[in-house]
Amino acid sequence: MSSVRCSAEVADALTEGRAVVALESTIFSSLGLPSPHNEKALHRCESAIRAAGAVPAMTAVLDGVAVAGVEAHEVERVLGGTAKTSSRDLPVALGRRWPVGVTTVAGSLAIAHQVGIAVFATGGIGGVHRGSERTGDVSADLGALALYSVCTVTAGAKAFLDLGKTVEYLDTLGVPLLGYQTDYFPAFYSRSSGRLVQARVETASEVAAIIAAAREFGYRGGLVLGNPIPTEAEISEEEIEASLSSALEQVEQLQISGPGVTPFLLAAIAQATSGRSLPANLALAESNASLAAEVAVALAGH
Ligand code: PSU
Ligand code: MN
């Protein structure tokens, strides 16, 4: 029995060379967004991908199998999933036949790469944590972005991370960093972190041309495309900073470490800012899904 499977729709699209966009599942589980916003977010992302002419492929682990393309009758299990599955967890999840594992960016990239999906959309990637010089906490997402040949579309990363160090780390790993109609790496709720990207692009077809050139050259790693939150959904850094610092203090006080850190921070920030941050979160996830689909469609035409 195989340890990875695609839904029939995703398998057909890949065989025929049509556009497919992978999605993670941590963001759509209780570890990412509170119910019922998680389900709404998934629906909006999948609809945006279809509207742009691509096939959505949410990744997850189900009954010990890595899945690309969670089907309608399986969605509920994934939304209720609580077992965070990063890239290092996949061998354990498959070997021990976890009933449900929700994939992070790193976990999704591993699966997308394995089945040949070239474009992936998330909300925000993990990165270098503030205070990493003491804790050593750097998300496995960064290594996975370098390792797997997938283009990741992201609204940057949340400012509870050290965004300057995160951008530097991507450079160190040799990951091409593009900005969609921006010169700056986005900061999730805000359109700019003030940190320059490597190259600004104006269109999805420019991105597709860069991916195609990378393949032709034999580049085996991934690319990051930063897509700023839609202007009308933006929340200023000052407004978000107070809740960030109180959430960060709680992490220290409660001595939370390892894979628990990010889900704790996400929940604390969501709670402190809920009215404002949830619509912003949904808007940027949908916008990333839509742009990823445009890139996948342009790439399919190459
Ligand atoms: N940042 C967000 N929302 C999220 C995550 C990060 O704003 O849902 C999730 C993603 O699945 C990401 C993961 O891949 O957290 C990173 O976790 P860690 O820092 O433990 O690598
Ligand atoms: Mn970590």
CSV table of C-alpha atoms and ligand atoms in Angstrom, one decimal:
chain,number,residue,atom,x,y,z
A,1,MET,CA,0.0,0.0,0.0
A,2,SER,CA,1.3,3.4,-1.0
A,3,SER,CA,2.1,6.0,1.7
A,4,VAL,CA,0.9,8.9,-0.5
A,5,ARG,CA,-2.2,9.4,-2.6
A,6,CYS,CA,-3.9,12.1,-4.7
A,7,SER,CA,-7.6,12.6,-5.0
A,8,ALA,CA,-8.9,11.5,-8.4
A,9,GLU,CA,-9.4,15.1,-9.5
A,10,VAL,CA,-5.9,16.1,-8.5
A,11,ALA,CA,-4.3,13.0,-10.1
A,12,ASP,CA,-6.2,13.7,-13.4
A,13,ALA,CA,-5.1,17.3,-13.4
A,14,LEU,CA,-1.4,16.4,-12.8
A,15,THR,CA,-1.4,13.7,-15.5
A,16,GLU,CA,-2.9,16.2,-18.0
A,17,GLY,CA,-0.5,18.9,-17.0
A,18,ARG,CA,-3.3,21.2,-15.7
A,19,ALA,CA,-2.9,23.7,-12.9
A,20,VAL,CA,-3.0,22.5,-9.3
A,21,VAL,CA,-2.5,24.5,-6.1
A,22,ALA,CA,-1.6,22.7,-2.8
A,23,LEU,CA,-2.9,24.0,0.5
A,24,GLU,CA,-1.7,23.3,4.0
A,25,SER,CA,-4.2,22.0,6.6
A,26,THR,CA,-2.9,23.4,9.9
A,27,ILE,CA,-4.3,26.8,9.1
A,28,PHE,CA,-7.8,25.2,8.6
A,29,SER,CA,-7.6,23.2,11.8
A,30,SER,CA,-8.2,24.3,15.3
A,31,LEU,CA,-4.4,24.9,15.6
A,32,GLY,CA,-4.7,27.6,12.9
A,33,LEU,CA,-8.1,29.4,12.9
A,34,PRO,CA,-11.0,29.1,15.4
A,35,SER,CA,-14.2,27.4,14.2
A,36,PRO,CA,-16.3,28.3,12.2
A,37,HIS,CA,-13.7,30.6,10.6
A,38,ASN,CA,-11.5,27.7,9.6
A,39,GLU,CA,-14.2,26.1,7.5
A,40,LYS,CA,-15.1,29.5,5.9
A,41,ALA,CA,-11.4,30.1,5.1
A,42,LEU,CA,-11.0,26.7,3.4
A,43,HIS,CA,-14.1,27.3,1.3
A,44,ARG,CA,-12.9,30.7,0.3
A,45,CYS,CA,-9.5,29.5,-0.7
A,46,GLU,CA,-10.8,26.5,-2.7
A,47,SER,CA,-13.3,28.7,-4.5
A,48,ALA,CA,-10.7,31.3,-5.3
A,49,ILE,CA,-8.4,28.6,-6.7
A,50,ARG,CA,-11.2,27.1,-8.9
A,51,ALA,CA,-12.3,30.6,-10.0
A,52,ALA,CA,-8.8,31.2,-11.4
A,53,GLY,CA,-8.9,27.9,-13.3
A,54,ALA,CA,-6.8,25.6,-11.0
A,55,VAL,CA,-7.6,22.5,-8.9
A,56,PRO,CA,-7.2,22.9,-5.1
A,57,ALA,CA,-5.2,20.1,-3.3
A,58,MET,CA,-5.3,20.4,0.5
A,59,THR,CA,-2.7,18.2,2.1
A,60,ALA,CA,-3.1,16.1,5.3
A,61,VAL,CA,-2.3,12.7,6.7
A,62,LEU,CA,-5.4,10.4,6.8
A,63,ASP,CA,-5.3,6.9,8.2
A,64,GLY,CA,-1.5,6.8,7.9
A,65,VAL,CA,-1.4,8.0,4.3
A,66,ALA,CA,-0.1,11.4,3.1
A,67,VAL,CA,-2.9,12.9,1.0
A,68,ALA,CA,-2.9,15.6,-1.7
A,69,GLY,CA,-6.5,16.6,-2.3
A,70,VAL,CA,-8.6,16.0,0.8
A,71,GLU,CA,-12.1,15.1,-0.5
A,72,ALA,CA,-15.4,16.6,0.6
A,73,HIS,CA,-16.3,13.6,2.8
A,74,GLU,CA,-12.9,13.8,4.6
A,75,VAL,CA,-12.8,17.5,5.2
A,76,GLU,CA,-14.5,17.4,8.6
A,77,ARG,CA,-11.9,15.1,10.0
A,78,VAL,CA,-9.1,17.4,8.9
A,79,LEU,CA,-10.8,20.6,10.3
A,80,GLY,CA,-11.0,18.8,13.6
A,81,GLY,CA,-7.5,17.5,13.5
A,82,THR,CA,-5.1,18.4,16.3
A,83,ALA,CA,-1.9,16.5,15.4
A,84,LYS,CA,0.5,19.1,13.9
A,85,THR,CA,2.4,17.5,11.1
A,86,SER,CA,5.6,19.3,10.0
A,87,SER,CA,8.1,17.7,7.7
A,88,ARG,CA,9.9,15.8,10.4
A,89,ASP,CA,6.6,14.4,11.6
A,90,LEU,CA,5.6,12.8,8.3
A,91,PRO,CA,7.8,9.7,8.7
A,92,VAL,CA,6.4,9.2,12.3
A,93,ALA,CA,2.8,9.9,11.2
A,94,LEU,CA,3.0,7.4,8.3
A,95,GLY,CA,5.0,4.8,10.1
A,96,ARG,CA,2.6,4.9,13.1
A,97,ARG,CA,-0.5,5.3,10.9
A,98,TRP,CA,-1.8,8.5,12.5
A,99,PRO,CA,-5.6,8.7,11.9
A,100,VAL,CA,-5.4,12.4,11.2
A,101,GLY,CA,-2.4,14.8,10.8
A,102,VAL,CA,-2.7,18.4,9.9
A,103,THR,CA,0.2,19.6,7.8
A,104,THR,CA,2.2,22.8,8.3
A,105,VAL,CA,3.9,24.6,5.5
A,106,ALA,CA,6.9,22.2,5.8
A,107,GLY,CA,4.7,19.1,5.9
A,108,SER,CA,2.6,20.3,2.9
A,109,LEU,CA,5.7,21.2,0.8
A,110,ALA,CA,7.1,17.6,1.4
A,111,ILE,CA,3.8,16.1,0.1
A,112,ALA,CA,3.4,18.6,-2.8
A,113,HIS,CA,6.9,17.9,-3.9
A,114,GLN,CA,6.4,14.1,-3.7
A,115,VAL,CA,3.4,14.2,-6.0
A,116,GLY,CA,4.6,16.9,-8.3
A,117,ILE,CA,2.5,19.9,-7.4
A,118,ALA,CA,4.5,23.1,-8.3
A,119,VAL,CA,2.6,25.8,-6.5
A,120,PHE,CA,1.4,26.1,-2.9
A,121,ALA,CA,-0.6,28.7,-1.0
A,122,THR,CA,-0.6,29.4,2.7
A,123,GLY,CA,-1.5,32.3,5.0
A,124,GLY,CA,1.9,33.0,6.6
A,125,ILE,CA,5.0,30.9,6.7
A,126,GLY,CA,6.9,30.0,9.9
A,127,GLY,CA,10.3,31.7,10.4
A,128,VAL,CA,13.0,32.7,12.8
A,129,HIS,CA,11.4,33.4,16.2
A,130,ARG,CA,12.2,36.5,18.2
A,131,GLY,CA,14.8,35.5,20.8
A,132,SER,CA,16.1,32.6,18.6
A,133,GLU,CA,19.6,33.4,19.8
A,134,ARG,CA,18.5,32.0,23.2
A,135,THR,CA,16.0,29.4,22.2
A,136,GLY,CA,17.3,28.3,18.8
A,137,ASP,CA,13.7,28.3,17.6
A,138,VAL,CA,13.6,28.4,13.8
A,139,SER,CA,10.7,26.9,11.9
A,140,ALA,CA,11.3,23.8,9.8
A,141,ASP,CA,9.3,25.7,7.1
A,142,LEU,CA,12.4,27.6,6.1
A,143,GLY,CA,14.5,24.5,5.5
A,144,ALA,CA,11.5,22.9,3.6
A,145,LEU,CA,11.2,26.0,1.4
A,146,ALA,CA,14.8,25.5,0.4
A,147,LEU,CA,14.6,21.7,0.0
A,148,TYR,CA,11.4,21.1,-2.0
A,149,SER,CA,10.8,22.3,-5.6
A,150,VAL,CA,7.6,24.2,-4.9
A,151,CYS,CA,6.7,27.9,-5.2
A,152,THR,CA,5.1,29.1,-1.9
A,153,VAL,CA,2.7,32.1,-2.0
A,154,THR,CA,2.5,33.8,1.4
A,155,ALA,CA,1.4,37.0,3.0
A,156,GLY,CA,4.9,37.0,4.6
A,157,ALA,CA,5.0,36.0,8.2
A,158,LYS,CA,3.4,37.2,11.5
A,159,ALA,CA,5.4,39.8,13.4
A,160,PHE,CA,5.7,37.6,16.5
A,161,LEU,CA,8.6,36.3,14.4
A,162,ASP,CA,11.8,38.2,13.8
A,163,LEU,CA,11.1,39.2,10.2
A,164,GLY,CA,14.5,40.6,9.6
A,165,LYS,CA,16.2,37.4,10.6
A,166,THR,CA,13.6,35.4,8.6
A,167,VAL,CA,14.5,37.2,5.4
A,168,GLU,CA,18.2,36.8,6.1
A,169,TYR,CA,17.7,33.1,6.7
A,170,LEU,CA,16.0,32.6,3.4
A,171,ASP,CA,18.9,34.3,1.7
A,172,THR,CA,21.3,32.0,3.6
A,173,LEU,CA,19.4,29.0,2.4
A,174,GLY,CA,19.5,30.3,-1.2
A,175,VAL,CA,15.7,30.6,-1.5
A,176,PRO,CA,14.6,33.0,-4.2
A,177,LEU,CA,12.4,35.7,-2.6
A,178,LEU,CA,10.0,37.5,-4.8
A,179,GLY,CA,7.5,40.3,-4.0
A,180,TYR,CA,4.3,40.5,-5.9
A,181,GLN,CA,3.8,44.2,-6.8
A,182,THR,CA,5.9,45.2,-3.8
A,183,ASP,CA,9.6,45.8,-3.0
A,184,TYR,CA,9.1,44.5,0.6
A,185,PHE,CA,8.6,41.2,2.4
A,186,PRO,CA,5.0,41.5,3.7
A,187,ALA,CA,4.2,41.2,7.4
A,188,PHE,CA,1.0,39.3,7.3
A,189,TYR,CA,-1.5,41.8,8.8
A,190,SER,CA,0.5,44.7,7.4
A,191,ARG,CA,1.6,45.1,3.8
A,192,SER,CA,5.3,45.7,4.6
A,193,SER,CA,7.9,44.5,7.1
A,194,GLY,CA,10.3,47.1,5.8
A,195,ARG,CA,12.6,44.4,4.7
A,196,LEU,CA,13.4,44.3,1.0
A,197,VAL,CA,12.7,41.2,-1.1
A,198,GLN,CA,15.2,40.0,-3.7
A,199,ALA,CA,13.1,40.9,-6.7
A,200,ARG,CA,9.9,42.6,-7.4
A,201,VAL,CA,7.5,41.0,-9.9
A,202,GLU,CA,4.4,42.6,-11.4
A,203,THR,CA,2.5,39.6,-12.9
A,204,ALA,CA,1.9,35.9,-12.3
A,205,SER,CA,3.3,35.1,-15.7
A,206,GLU,CA,6.6,36.7,-14.6
A,207,VAL,CA,6.7,34.4,-11.7
A,208,ALA,CA,5.9,31.4,-14.0
A,209,ALA,CA,8.8,32.4,-16.2
A,210,ILE,CA,11.2,32.5,-13.2
A,211,ILE,CA,10.0,29.0,-12.1
A,212,ALA,CA,10.3,27.6,-15.6
A,213,ALA,CA,13.9,29.0,-15.9
A,214,ALA,CA,14.8,27.6,-12.5
A,215,ARG,CA,13.6,24.1,-13.6
A,216,GLU,CA,15.4,24.4,-16.9
A,217,PHE,CA,18.6,25.3,-15.1
A,218,GLY,CA,18.3,22.3,-12.8
A,219,TYR,CA,17.5,24.3,-9.6
A,220,ARG,CA,16.0,21.8,-7.2
A,221,GLY,CA,14.7,24.0,-4.4
A,222,GLY,CA,11.7,26.2,-3.9
A,223,LEU,CA,10.8,29.8,-4.3
A,224,VAL,CA,8.8,32.2,-2.1
A,225,LEU,CA,6.4,34.8,-3.5
A,226,GLY,CA,5.4,37.4,-0.9
A,227,ASN,CA,1.8,38.7,-1.5
A,228,PRO,CA,0.8,41.7,0.7
A,229,ILE,CA,-2.6,41.5,2.4
A,230,PRO,CA,-5.3,43.4,0.4
A,231,THR,CA,-5.1,47.1,1.4
A,232,GLU,CA,-8.7,47.2,2.6
A,233,ALA,CA,-8.0,44.3,5.1
A,234,GLU,CA,-4.7,45.7,6.4
A,235,ILE,CA,-4.2,46.2,10.2
A,236,SER,CA,-1.4,48.5,11.3
A,237,GLU,CA,1.6,47.2,13.0
A,238,GLU,CA,1.0,49.4,16.1
A,239,GLU,CA,-2.5,47.9,16.5
A,240,ILE,CA,-1.2,44.3,16.5
A,241,GLU,CA,2.0,44.9,18.5
A,242,ALA,CA,0.4,45.1,21.9
A,243,SER,CA,-1.3,41.7,21.5
A,244,LEU,CA,1.9,40.3,20.1
A,245,SER,CA,4.1,41.3,23.0
A,246,SER,CA,1.6,40.1,25.6
A,247,ALA,CA,1.4,36.7,23.8
A,248,LEU,CA,5.2,36.5,23.6
A,249,GLU,CA,5.4,37.2,27.4
A,250,GLN,CA,3.0,34.4,28.1
A,251,VAL,CA,5.2,32.0,26.1
A,252,GLU,CA,8.1,32.9,28.4
A,253,GLN,CA,6.1,32.7,31.6
A,254,LEU,CA,4.4,29.4,30.8
A,255,GLN,CA,7.7,28.0,29.4
A,256,ILE,CA,6.2,26.8,26.2
A,257,SER,CA,8.7,25.4,23.7
A,258,GLY,CA,9.0,23.3,20.6
A,259,PRO,CA,6.1,22.7,18.3
A,260,GLY,CA,3.7,24.2,20.8
A,261,VAL,CA,5.0,27.7,20.5
A,262,THR,CA,3.4,28.8,17.2
A,263,PRO,CA,-0.1,27.4,17.8
A,264,PHE,CA,-0.1,29.0,21.3
A,265,LEU,CA,0.9,32.4,19.8
A,266,LEU,CA,-1.7,32.1,17.0
A,267,ALA,CA,-4.5,31.4,19.6
A,268,ALA,CA,-3.4,34.1,21.9
A,269,ILE,CA,-3.3,36.7,19.2
A,270,ALA,CA,-6.6,35.6,17.7
A,271,GLN,CA,-8.2,35.9,21.0
A,272,ALA,CA,-6.8,39.3,21.8
A,273,THR,CA,-7.6,40.8,18.4
A,274,SER,CA,-10.4,38.5,17.2
A,275,GLY,CA,-12.9,41.0,15.7
A,276,ARG,CA,-10.2,42.6,13.6
A,277,SER,CA,-7.7,39.8,12.8
A,278,LEU,CA,-10.0,37.1,11.6
A,279,PRO,CA,-11.4,38.9,8.6
A,280,ALA,CA,-7.9,40.0,7.7
A,281,ASN,CA,-6.7,36.4,8.0
A,282,LEU,CA,-9.4,35.2,5.7
A,283,ALA,CA,-8.8,37.9,3.2
A,284,LEU,CA,-5.1,37.3,2.9
A,285,ALA,CA,-5.5,33.5,2.7
A,286,GLU,CA,-8.0,33.9,-0.2
A,287,SER,CA,-5.8,36.4,-1.9
A,288,ASN,CA,-2.8,34.1,-1.7
A,289,ALA,CA,-4.9,31.1,-3.0
A,290,SER,CA,-6.0,33.2,-6.0
A,291,LEU,CA,-2.5,34.4,-6.9
A,292,ALA,CA,-1.1,30.9,-6.5
A,293,ALA,CA,-3.7,29.7,-8.9
A,294,GLU,CA,-2.8,32.4,-11.4
A,295,VAL,CA,0.8,31.3,-11.2
A,296,ALA,CA,-0.1,27.6,-11.6
A,297,VAL,CA,-2.2,28.4,-14.6
A,298,ALA,CA,0.6,30.5,-16.2
A,299,LEU,CA,3.1,27.7,-15.4
A,300,ALA,CA,0.9,25.1,-17.0
A,301,GLY,CA,1.0,27.1,-20.2
A,302,HIS,CA,4.8,27.1,-20.3
B,1,PSU,N1,1.6,31.3,11.0
B,1,PSU,C1,0.3,31.8,10.8
B,1,PSU,N2,-0.7,30.9,10.7
B,1,PSU,C2,-0.5,29.5,10.8
B,1,PSU,C3,0.9,29.1,10.9
B,1,PSU,C4,1.9,30.0,11.0
B,1,PSU,O1,0.0,33.0,10.8
B,1,PSU,O2,-1.4,28.7,10.7
B,1,PSU,C5,1.2,27.6,11.0
B,1,PSU,C6,1.6,27.1,9.6
B,1,PSU,O3,1.0,25.8,9.4
B,1,PSU,C7,3.1,27.1,9.6
B,1,PSU,C8,3.3,26.6,11.1
B,1,PSU,O4,3.7,26.2,8.7
B,1,PSU,O5,2.3,27.3,11.8
B,1,PSU,C9,4.7,26.9,11.6
B,1,PSU,O6,4.9,26.2,12.8
B,1,PSU,P1,6.3,26.2,13.5
B,1,PSU,O7,6.7,27.6,13.8
B,1,PSU,O8,6.2,25.4,14.7
B,1,PSU,O9,7.2,25.6,12.5
B,2,MN,MN,9.5,26.1,16.4
